[in-house]
mmCIF file of C-alpha atoms in Angstrom:
data_model
loop_
_atom_site.group_PDB
_atom_site.id
_atom_site.type_symbol
_atom_site.label_atom_id
_atom_site.label_comp_id
_atom_site.label_asym_id
_atom_site.label_seq_id
_atom_site.Cartn_x
_atom_site.Cartn_y
_atom_site.Cartn_z
ATOM 1 C CA UNK L 1 -6.178 -11.411 21.129
ATOM 2 C CA UNK L 2 -5.484 -9.075 18.234
ATOM 3 C CA UNK L 3 -3.869 -9.547 14.870
ATOM 4 C CA UNK L 4 -0.403 -8.310 14.064
ATOM 5 C CA UNK L 5 -0.197 -4.551 14.061
ATOM 6 C CA UNK L 6 -1.010 -3.337 10.581
ATOM 7 C CA UNK L 7 1.466 -1.063 8.844
ATOM 8 C CA UNK L 8 0.194 1.284 6.177
ATOM 9 C CA UNK L 9 2.642 2.235 3.458
ATOM 10 C CA UNK L 10 2.146 5.479 1.580
ATOM 11 C CA UNK L 11 3.144 6.199 -1.978
ATOM 12 C CA UNK L 12 5.850 8.827 -1.652
ATOM 13 C CA UNK L 13 6.767 9.207 -5.301
ATOM 14 C CA UNK L 14 10.115 7.486 -4.921
ATOM 15 C CA UNK L 15 11.640 4.026 -4.710
ATOM 16 C CA UNK L 16 11.560 4.154 -0.916
ATOM 17 C CA UNK L 17 9.815 1.021 0.328
ATOM 18 C CA UNK L 18 9.665 -1.554 3.067
ATOM 19 C CA UNK L 19 11.088 -1.327 6.537
ATOM 20 C CA UNK L 20 13.427 1.576 5.813
ATOM 21 C CA UNK L 21 10.496 3.883 6.562
ATOM 22 C CA UNK L 22 9.653 2.239 9.883
ATOM 23 C CA UNK L 23 10.959 2.485 13.395
ATOM 24 C CA UNK L 24 12.671 -0.576 14.908
ATOM 25 C CA UNK L 25 9.572 -1.499 16.935
ATOM 26 C CA UNK L 26 7.562 -2.023 13.726
ATOM 27 C CA UNK L 27 10.175 -3.733 11.647
ATOM 28 C CA UNK L 28 9.822 -7.390 10.752
ATOM 29 C CA UNK L 29 12.196 -10.113 11.905
ATOM 30 C CA UNK L 30 13.360 -10.455 8.303
ATOM 31 C CA UNK L 31 14.523 -6.834 8.268
ATOM 32 C CA UNK L 32 16.978 -7.456 11.103
ATOM 33 C CA UNK L 33 20.542 -7.882 9.778
ATOM 34 C CA UNK L 34 21.142 -10.209 12.737
ATOM 35 C CA UNK L 35 18.281 -12.562 11.857
ATOM 36 C CA UNK L 36 18.970 -16.256 12.207
ATOM 37 C CA UNK L 37 18.918 -17.147 8.489
ATOM 38 C CA UNK L 38 17.770 -20.582 9.628
ATOM 39 C CA UNK L 39 17.352 -21.596 5.979
ATOM 40 C CA UNK L 40 20.282 -19.994 4.243
ATOM 41 C CA UNK L 41 21.307 -19.658 0.598
ATOM 42 C CA UNK L 42 22.457 -22.571 -1.507
ATOM 43 C CA UNK L 43 19.327 -24.678 -1.359
ATOM 44 C CA UNK L 44 17.819 -26.026 -4.568
ATOM 45 C CA UNK L 45 14.241 -24.815 -4.394
ATOM 46 C CA UNK L 46 12.533 -23.733 -7.587
ATOM 47 C CA UNK L 47 12.610 -20.037 -8.376
ATOM 48 C CA UNK L 48 9.753 -18.335 -6.552
ATOM 49 C CA UNK L 49 9.178 -21.284 -4.179
ATOM 50 C CA UNK L 50 6.613 -20.275 -1.577
ATOM 51 C CA UNK L 51 7.684 -23.065 0.763
ATOM 52 C CA UNK L 52 11.262 -21.783 0.924
ATOM 53 C CA UNK L 53 9.934 -18.340 1.826
ATOM 54 C CA UNK L 54 7.549 -19.723 4.428
ATOM 55 C CA UNK L 55 10.135 -21.921 6.121
ATOM 56 C CA UNK L 56 12.656 -19.104 6.370
ATOM 57 C CA UNK L 57 10.079 -16.689 7.759
ATOM 58 C CA UNK L 58 8.740 -19.186 10.304
ATOM 59 C CA UNK L 59 12.031 -20.516 11.622
ATOM 60 C CA UNK L 60 13.733 -17.126 11.777
ATOM 61 C CA UNK L 61 10.783 -15.878 13.853
ATOM 62 C CA UNK L 62 10.867 -19.014 16.016
ATOM 63 C CA UNK L 63 14.591 -18.592 16.588
ATOM 64 C CA UNK L 64 14.124 -15.000 17.703
ATOM 65 C CA UNK L 65 11.217 -15.913 19.981
ATOM 66 C CA UNK L 66 13.176 -18.754 21.615
ATOM 67 C CA UNK L 67 16.490 -16.971 21.901
ATOM 68 C CA UNK L 68 18.053 -19.157 19.225
ATOM 69 C CA UNK L 69 17.236 -22.424 21.027
ATOM 70 C CA UNK L 70 15.110 -24.325 18.510
ATOM 71 C CA UNK L 71 15.232 -27.877 17.174
ATOM 72 C CA UNK L 72 13.406 -28.493 13.896
ATOM 73 C CA UNK L 73 12.003 -31.851 12.790
ATOM 74 C CA UNK L 74 11.253 -32.082 9.076
ATOM 75 C CA UNK L 75 9.095 -34.587 7.214
ATOM 76 C CA UNK L 76 10.187 -35.916 3.845
ATOM 77 C CA UNK L 77 8.998 -33.672 1.037
ATOM 78 C CA UNK L 78 10.024 -30.722 -1.087
ATOM 79 C CA UNK L 79 11.395 -28.766 1.870
ATOM 80 C CA UNK L 80 13.626 -31.622 2.932
ATOM 81 C CA UNK L 81 14.727 -32.585 -0.582
ATOM 82 C CA UNK L 82 15.740 -29.155 -1.822
ATOM 83 C CA UNK L 83 17.427 -28.125 1.426
ATOM 84 C CA UNK L 84 19.510 -31.215 2.213
ATOM 85 C CA UNK L 85 20.913 -32.944 -0.880
ATOM 86 C CA UNK L 86 23.521 -35.236 0.676
ATOM 87 C CA UNK L 87 26.125 -34.285 1.822
ATOM 88 C CA UNK L 88 24.996 -30.653 1.861
ATOM 89 C CA UNK L 89 22.499 -28.707 3.950
ATOM 90 C CA UNK L 90 21.098 -25.186 4.009
ATOM 91 C CA UNK L 91 19.879 -25.411 7.615
ATOM 92 C CA UNK L 92 21.630 -23.393 10.286
ATOM 93 C CA UNK L 93 19.954 -24.880 13.348
ATOM 94 C CA UNK L 94 19.642 -28.371 14.851
ATOM 95 C CA UNK L 95 17.533 -30.177 12.253
ATOM 96 C CA UNK L 96 16.263 -33.746 11.955
ATOM 97 C CA UNK L 97 14.917 -35.432 8.830
ATOM 98 C CA UNK L 98 12.070 -37.785 9.562
ATOM 99 C CA UNK L 99 9.979 -40.087 7.363
ATOM 100 C CA UNK L 100 7.116 -38.793 5.245
ATOM 101 C CA UNK L 101 4.453 -39.646 7.802
ATOM 102 C CA UNK L 102 5.950 -39.509 11.288
ATOM 103 C CA UNK L 103 7.443 -36.031 11.719
ATOM 104 C CA UNK L 104 4.874 -35.081 14.412
ATOM 105 C CA UNK L 105 5.727 -38.243 16.385
ATOM 106 C CA UNK L 106 9.460 -37.628 16.094
ATOM 107 C CA UNK L 107 8.996 -34.000 17.157
ATOM 108 C CA UNK L 108 6.964 -35.211 20.122
ATOM 109 C CA UNK L 109 9.812 -37.582 21.007
ATOM 110 C CA UNK L 110 12.340 -34.776 20.876
ATOM 111 C CA UNK L 111 10.117 -32.675 23.148
ATOM 112 C CA UNK L 112 9.795 -35.612 25.575
ATOM 113 C CA UNK L 113 13.569 -36.101 25.637
ATOM 114 C CA UNK L 114 14.110 -32.427 26.388
ATOM 115 C CA UNK L 115 11.537 -32.580 29.175
ATOM 116 C CA UNK L 116 13.285 -35.612 30.682
ATOM 117 C CA UNK L 117 16.562 -33.678 30.655
ATOM 118 C CA UNK L 118 14.915 -30.658 32.257
ATOM 119 C CA UNK L 119 15.618 -28.492 29.204
ATOM 120 C CA UNK L 120 12.591 -26.238 29.184
ATOM 121 C CA UNK L 121 14.587 -23.560 27.372
ATOM 122 C CA UNK L 122 14.879 -25.499 24.095
ATOM 123 C CA UNK L 123 11.781 -25.478 21.873
ATOM 124 C CA UNK L 124 10.678 -27.881 19.150
ATOM 125 C CA UNK L 125 9.192 -27.062 15.748
ATOM 126 C CA UNK L 126 7.844 -29.820 13.517
ATOM 127 C CA UNK L 127 7.238 -29.087 9.846
ATOM 128 C CA UNK L 128 6.068 -30.713 6.661
ATOM 129 C CA UNK L 129 4.050 -30.173 3.516
ATOM 130 C CA UNK L 130 0.367 -30.892 3.064
ATOM 131 C CA UNK L 131 1.101 -34.445 1.921
ATOM 132 C CA UNK L 132 3.061 -35.235 5.062
ATOM 133 C CA UNK L 133 0.585 -33.397 7.312
ATOM 134 C CA UNK L 134 -2.925 -33.583 5.868
ATOM 135 C CA UNK L 135 -2.592 -37.138 4.555
ATOM 136 C CA UNK L 136 0.330 -39.438 5.367
ATOM 137 C CA UNK L 137 1.196 -37.895 8.735
ATOM 138 C CA UNK L 138 -2.378 -37.206 9.762
ATOM 139 C CA UNK L 139 -2.582 -39.914 12.428
ATOM 140 C CA UNK L 140 0.715 -38.931 14.046
ATOM 141 C CA UNK L 141 -0.315 -35.284 14.026
ATOM 142 C CA UNK L 142 -3.682 -36.022 15.613
ATOM 143 C CA UNK L 143 -1.884 -38.042 18.273
ATOM 144 C CA UNK L 144 0.469 -35.143 18.944
ATOM 145 C CA UNK L 145 -2.544 -32.851 19.380
ATOM 146 C CA UNK L 146 -4.409 -35.329 21.587
ATOM 147 C CA UNK L 147 -1.441 -35.858 23.911
ATOM 148 C CA UNK L 148 -0.716 -32.140 24.155
ATOM 149 C CA UNK L 149 2.942 -32.527 23.220
ATOM 150 C CA UNK L 150 4.937 -29.310 23.524
ATOM 151 C CA UNK L 151 5.514 -28.843 19.793
ATOM 152 C CA UNK L 152 4.661 -26.138 17.283
ATOM 153 C CA UNK L 153 3.810 -28.021 14.095
ATOM 154 C CA UNK L 154 3.817 -26.062 10.829
ATOM 155 C CA UNK L 155 2.188 -27.270 7.619
ATOM 156 C CA UNK L 156 3.481 -25.540 4.488
ATOM 157 C CA UNK L 157 0.493 -26.065 2.207
ATOM 158 C CA UNK L 158 1.173 -26.014 -1.542
ATOM 159 C CA UNK L 159 -1.965 -28.049 -2.169
ATOM 160 C CA UNK L 160 -0.475 -31.189 -3.768
ATOM 161 C CA UNK L 161 2.369 -33.707 -3.613
ATOM 162 C CA UNK L 162 4.800 -31.461 -5.471
ATOM 163 C CA UNK L 163 7.993 -33.385 -4.709
ATOM 164 C CA UNK L 164 6.797 -36.560 -6.440
ATOM 165 C CA UNK L 165 5.178 -35.047 -9.517
ATOM 166 C CA UNK L 166 2.197 -32.871 -8.541
ATOM 167 C CA UNK L 167 -0.287 -35.521 -7.428
ATOM 168 C CA UNK L 168 -3.522 -34.664 -5.623
ATOM 169 C CA UNK L 169 -3.438 -34.419 -1.819
ATOM 170 C CA UNK L 170 -6.169 -33.980 0.748
ATOM 171 C CA UNK L 171 -5.488 -30.240 0.540
ATOM 172 C CA UNK L 172 -5.903 -29.977 -3.255
ATOM 173 C CA UNK L 173 -8.789 -27.588 -3.962
ATOM 174 C CA UNK L 174 -11.771 -28.485 -6.164
ATOM 175 C CA UNK L 175 -11.304 -28.331 -9.955
ATOM 176 C CA UNK L 176 -7.505 -28.032 -9.729
ATOM 177 C CA UNK L 177 -5.582 -30.055 -12.283
ATOM 178 C CA UNK L 178 -2.897 -32.385 -10.953
ATOM 179 C CA UNK L 179 -1.180 -35.455 -12.375
ATOM 180 C CA UNK L 180 -3.907 -37.595 -10.787
ATOM 181 C CA UNK L 181 -6.860 -35.235 -11.328
ATOM 182 C CA UNK L 182 -6.733 -34.517 -15.023
ATOM 183 C CA UNK L 183 -8.703 -31.726 -16.675
ATOM 184 C CA UNK L 184 -11.131 -34.034 -18.482
ATOM 185 C CA UNK L 185 -14.814 -34.865 -18.344
ATOM 186 C CA UNK L 186 -17.839 -32.964 -17.144
ATOM 187 C CA UNK L 187 -16.212 -32.197 -13.788
ATOM 188 C CA UNK L 188 -12.531 -31.696 -14.648
ATOM 189 C CA UNK L 189 -9.780 -31.518 -12.072
ATOM 190 C CA UNK L 190 -10.078 -32.434 -8.405
ATOM 191 C CA UNK L 191 -13.556 -33.448 -7.322
ATOM 192 C CA UNK L 192 -15.766 -31.195 -5.219
ATOM 193 C CA UNK L 193 -16.558 -32.514 -1.757
ATOM 194 C CA UNK L 194 -13.251 -34.303 -1.206
ATOM 195 C CA UNK L 195 -10.254 -33.310 0.911
ATOM 196 C CA UNK L 196 -10.187 -31.873 4.386
ATOM 197 C CA UNK L 197 -9.497 -28.665 6.319
ATOM 198 C CA UNK L 198 -6.658 -29.462 8.698
ATOM 199 C CA UNK L 199 -6.942 -26.146 10.578
ATOM 200 C CA UNK L 200 -10.560 -26.979 11.447
ATOM 201 C CA UNK L 201 -9.581 -30.519 12.445
ATOM 202 C CA UNK L 202 -6.834 -29.109 14.664
ATOM 203 C CA UNK L 203 -9.400 -26.802 16.263
ATOM 204 C CA UNK L 204 -11.618 -29.814 16.982
ATOM 205 C CA UNK L 205 -8.815 -31.154 19.197
ATOM 206 C CA UNK L 206 -9.154 -27.943 21.255
ATOM 207 C CA UNK L 207 -5.408 -27.444 21.424
ATOM 208 C CA UNK L 208 -4.057 -24.157 22.809
ATOM 209 C CA UNK L 209 -3.390 -22.465 19.469
ATOM 210 C CA UNK L 210 -4.304 -22.872 15.801
ATOM 211 C CA UNK L 211 -3.648 -20.272 13.114
ATOM 212 C CA UNK L 212 -3.501 -19.854 9.360
ATOM 213 C CA UNK L 213 -1.265 -17.485 7.420
ATOM 214 C CA UNK L 214 0.226 -16.895 3.977
ATOM 215 C CA UNK L 215 3.617 -15.846 2.676
ATOM 216 C CA UNK L 216 1.952 -12.617 1.538
ATOM 217 C CA UNK L 217 1.473 -11.471 5.140
ATOM 218 C CA UNK L 218 4.982 -11.419 6.596
ATOM 219 C CA UNK L 219 4.201 -9.474 9.754
ATOM 220 C CA UNK L 220 1.069 -11.502 10.388
ATOM 221 C CA UNK L 221 2.998 -14.761 9.945
ATOM 222 C CA UNK L 222 5.835 -13.672 12.204
ATOM 223 C CA UNK L 223 3.433 -12.429 14.874
ATOM 224 C CA UNK L 224 1.648 -15.780 14.904
ATOM 225 C CA UNK L 225 4.917 -17.669 15.257
ATOM 226 C CA UNK L 226 5.925 -15.462 18.186
ATOM 227 C CA UNK L 227 2.504 -15.950 19.774
ATOM 228 C CA UNK L 228 2.685 -19.716 19.349
ATOM 229 C CA UNK L 229 6.238 -19.895 20.703
ATOM 230 C CA UNK L 230 5.065 -18.027 23.802
ATOM 231 C CA UNK L 231 2.703 -20.903 24.615
ATOM 232 C CA UNK L 232 3.187 -24.487 25.760
ATOM 233 C CA UNK L 233 1.482 -27.622 24.535
ATOM 234 C CA UNK L 234 0.497 -28.636 21.028
ATOM 235 C CA UNK L 235 0.166 -25.755 18.593
ATOM 236 C CA UNK L 236 -0.578 -25.719 14.862
ATOM 237 C CA UNK L 237 0.211 -23.214 12.101
ATOM 238 C CA UNK L 238 -1.050 -23.715 8.543
ATOM 239 C CA UNK L 239 0.764 -21.574 5.953
ATOM 240 C CA UNK L 240 -0.310 -21.224 2.313
ATOM 241 C CA UNK L 241 2.797 -21.435 0.102
ATOM 242 C CA UNK L 242 2.074 -21.189 -3.642
ATOM 243 C CA UNK L 243 4.124 -23.490 -5.874
ATOM 244 C CA UNK L 244 4.991 -21.980 -9.283
ATOM 245 C CA UNK L 245 5.766 -25.409 -10.731
ATOM 246 C CA UNK L 246 2.649 -27.213 -9.551
ATOM 247 C CA UNK L 247 0.257 -24.282 -9.857
ATOM 248 C CA UNK L 248 1.580 -23.069 -13.195
ATOM 249 C CA UNK L 249 2.200 -19.517 -12.040
ATOM 250 C CA UNK L 250 4.987 -17.075 -12.786
ATOM 251 C CA UNK L 251 7.830 -17.360 -10.298
ATOM 252 C CA UNK L 252 7.627 -13.635 -9.655
ATOM 253 C CA UNK L 253 3.941 -13.880 -8.664
ATOM 254 C CA UNK L 254 4.149 -16.119 -5.597
ATOM 255 C CA UNK L 255 3.347 -13.413 -3.070
ATOM 256 C CA UNK L 256 0.656 -11.882 -5.306
ATOM 257 C CA UNK L 257 -1.090 -15.240 -5.754
ATOM 258 C CA UNK L 258 -1.038 -15.874 -2.003
ATOM 259 C CA UNK L 259 -2.554 -12.446 -1.419
ATOM 260 C CA UNK L 260 -5.313 -13.130 -3.966
ATOM 261 C CA UNK L 261 -6.130 -16.429 -2.239
ATOM 262 C CA UNK L 262 -6.690 -14.464 0.955
ATOM 263 C CA UNK L 263 -8.591 -11.573 -0.642
ATOM 264 C CA UNK L 264 -10.917 -13.887 -2.556
ATOM 265 C CA UNK L 265 -11.910 -15.704 0.628
ATOM 266 C CA UNK L 266 -10.689 -19.084 -0.590
ATOM 267 C CA UNK L 267 -8.014 -19.141 2.113
ATOM 268 C CA UNK L 268 -9.359 -17.667 5.364
ATOM 269 C CA UNK L 269 -6.701 -16.238 7.666
ATOM 270 C CA UNK L 270 -7.557 -16.560 11.336
ATOM 271 C CA UNK L 271 -6.452 -17.534 14.846
ATOM 272 C CA UNK L 272 -8.111 -19.917 17.295
ATOM 273 C CA UNK L 273 -7.464 -20.608 20.968
ATOM 274 C CA UNK L 274 -8.768 -23.753 22.670
ATOM 275 C CA UNK L 275 -10.925 -24.548 19.666
ATOM 276 C CA UNK L 276 -12.582 -21.137 19.304
ATOM 277 C CA UNK L 277 -11.811 -18.532 16.636
ATOM 278 C CA UNK L 278 -10.461 -15.468 18.398
ATOM 279 C CA UNK L 279 -9.335 -13.252 15.539
ATOM 280 C CA UNK L 280 -9.458 -13.003 11.746
ATOM 281 C CA UNK L 281 -7.563 -11.003 9.173
ATOM 282 C CA UNK L 282 -10.318 -9.016 7.445
ATOM 283 C CA UNK L 283 -10.567 -8.677 3.689
ATOM 284 C CA UNK L 284 -10.468 -5.000 2.786
ATOM 285 C CA UNK L 285 -10.151 -5.334 -0.978
ATOM 286 C CA UNK L 286 -12.245 -8.313 -1.919
ATOM 287 C CA UNK L 287 -11.660 -9.883 -5.330
ATOM 288 C CA UNK L 288 -13.740 -12.445 -7.232
ATOM 289 C CA UNK L 289 -12.292 -15.943 -7.296
ATOM 290 C CA UNK L 290 -11.767 -15.645 -11.049
ATOM 291 C CA UNK L 291 -9.013 -13.097 -10.424
ATOM 292 C CA UNK L 292 -7.211 -15.701 -8.318
ATOM 293 C CA UNK L 293 -7.862 -18.655 -10.638
ATOM 294 C CA UNK L 294 -6.954 -17.181 -14.024
ATOM 295 C CA UNK L 295 -3.170 -16.723 -13.481
ATOM 296 C CA UNK L 296 -2.816 -20.418 -12.579
ATOM 297 C CA UNK L 297 -2.354 -23.014 -15.314
ATOM 298 C CA UNK L 298 -3.844 -25.672 -13.054
ATOM 299 C CA UNK L 299 -7.176 -23.905 -13.653
ATOM 300 C CA UNK L 300 -6.694 -23.113 -17.328
ATOM 301 C CA UNK L 301 -9.356 -25.660 -18.301
ATOM 302 C CA UNK L 302 -11.942 -23.479 -16.559
ATOM 303 C CA UNK L 303 -11.337 -20.660 -19.051
ATOM 304 C CA UNK L 304 -10.168 -22.361 -22.259
ATOM 305 C CA UNK L 305 -11.499 -23.170 -24.820
ATOM 306 C CA UNK L 306 -14.583 -21.745 -23.137
ATOM 307 C CA UNK L 307 -15.361 -20.391 -19.686
ATOM 308 C CA UNK L 308 -16.797 -22.983 -17.319
ATOM 309 C CA UNK L 309 -18.924 -20.482 -15.445
ATOM 310 C CA UNK L 310 -20.741 -23.289 -13.645
ATOM 311 C CA UNK L 311 -17.534 -24.536 -12.038
ATOM 312 C CA UNK L 312 -16.225 -21.029 -11.305
ATOM 313 C CA UNK L 313 -19.559 -20.247 -9.633
ATOM 314 C CA UNK L 314 -19.217 -23.293 -7.365
ATOM 315 C CA UNK L 315 -15.749 -22.128 -6.330
ATOM 316 C CA UNK L 316 -17.110 -18.627 -5.738
ATOM 317 C CA UNK L 317 -19.804 -20.053 -3.467
ATOM 318 C CA UNK L 318 -17.114 -21.816 -1.441
ATOM 319 C CA UNK L 319 -15.271 -18.516 -1.000
ATOM 320 C CA UNK L 320 -18.505 -16.769 -0.032
ATOM 321 C CA UNK L 321 -19.128 -19.453 2.587
ATOM 322 C CA UNK L 322 -15.680 -18.911 4.096
ATOM 323 C CA UNK L 323 -16.263 -15.167 4.236
ATOM 324 C CA UNK L 324 -19.586 -15.629 6.017
ATOM 325 C CA UNK L 325 -18.342 -18.420 8.284
ATOM 326 C CA UNK L 326 -15.329 -16.535 9.592
ATOM 327 C CA UNK L 327 -16.683 -12.991 9.268
ATOM 328 C CA UNK L 328 -13.854 -11.995 6.944
ATOM 329 C CA UNK L 329 -15.329 -8.943 5.269
ATOM 330 C CA UNK L 330 -14.162 -5.684 6.824
ATOM 331 C CA UNK L 331 -16.797 -3.012 7.237
ATOM 332 C CA UNK L 332 -14.990 -0.700 4.852
ATOM 333 C CA UNK L 333 -14.254 -3.484 2.350
ATOM 334 C CA UNK L 334 -14.546 -2.738 -1.335
ATOM 335 C CA UNK L 335 -16.939 -5.321 -2.911
#
């Protein structure tokens, strides 16, 4: 299994950019004027919302892969709240709102109902944030994996409970400030050694497909959705979606921050089949974790009033471990 075909863009001394320079076979789903626009305009997401980007990219790709026959089941959370303020909706596909913790179970029920009706042509996508997936919905998700339900479940990970006021979740990284992990004391922010890696837990279930992606890698994300939609059984996609509000980043920097998370090694991008890693997205321009941390106000306490080099070093070691564990450093990588 190989990663999405890489496209190299050349500086041509003009404003020419993006898919206008590519043939149709290399263009992304988002470049197609006939794309599904599953999440259309009019929603109330914050400016620069990574989750809004991720959901549109994922569901448009899923719609194309399934010939437009997709049912989405959505957990309570930011994505549900900003897209469906009663009596309005920005969804342009069959869409169900579930509770905070049972979206995987509801998606599994939809898949079972379709199977009973003999509708193998209609596919099911479950989705939620890290709160509804890593924490509150964890049991239902594990059950979905264990039973092998025919659902692609997508976690849009913004690393905290953003909808309810930026509280810590099981996906909040060490040292990050949230409303419940204040930047005080000798070890400010979220504690080291807590939380969990849901992609690794999904792999432990040995389901057919597990992958990670970010909103900075559009083609990679779309390719993984298409790959997952071409399979049957329980599948899991974990997408990093920076949150300008909760992370304290500029709304124009969402894609850049996601790319830095990948290039620092803090967010490894990989694919796994039946519990085994089959492919990784290599880091070709490695950056120190400080370059990723500094633009985020949730880490400001690590640099002001003085640099907490001890804490930054611990975060760097975590990134180094990811790089070694997954073999993320490309041979030609710039150190």
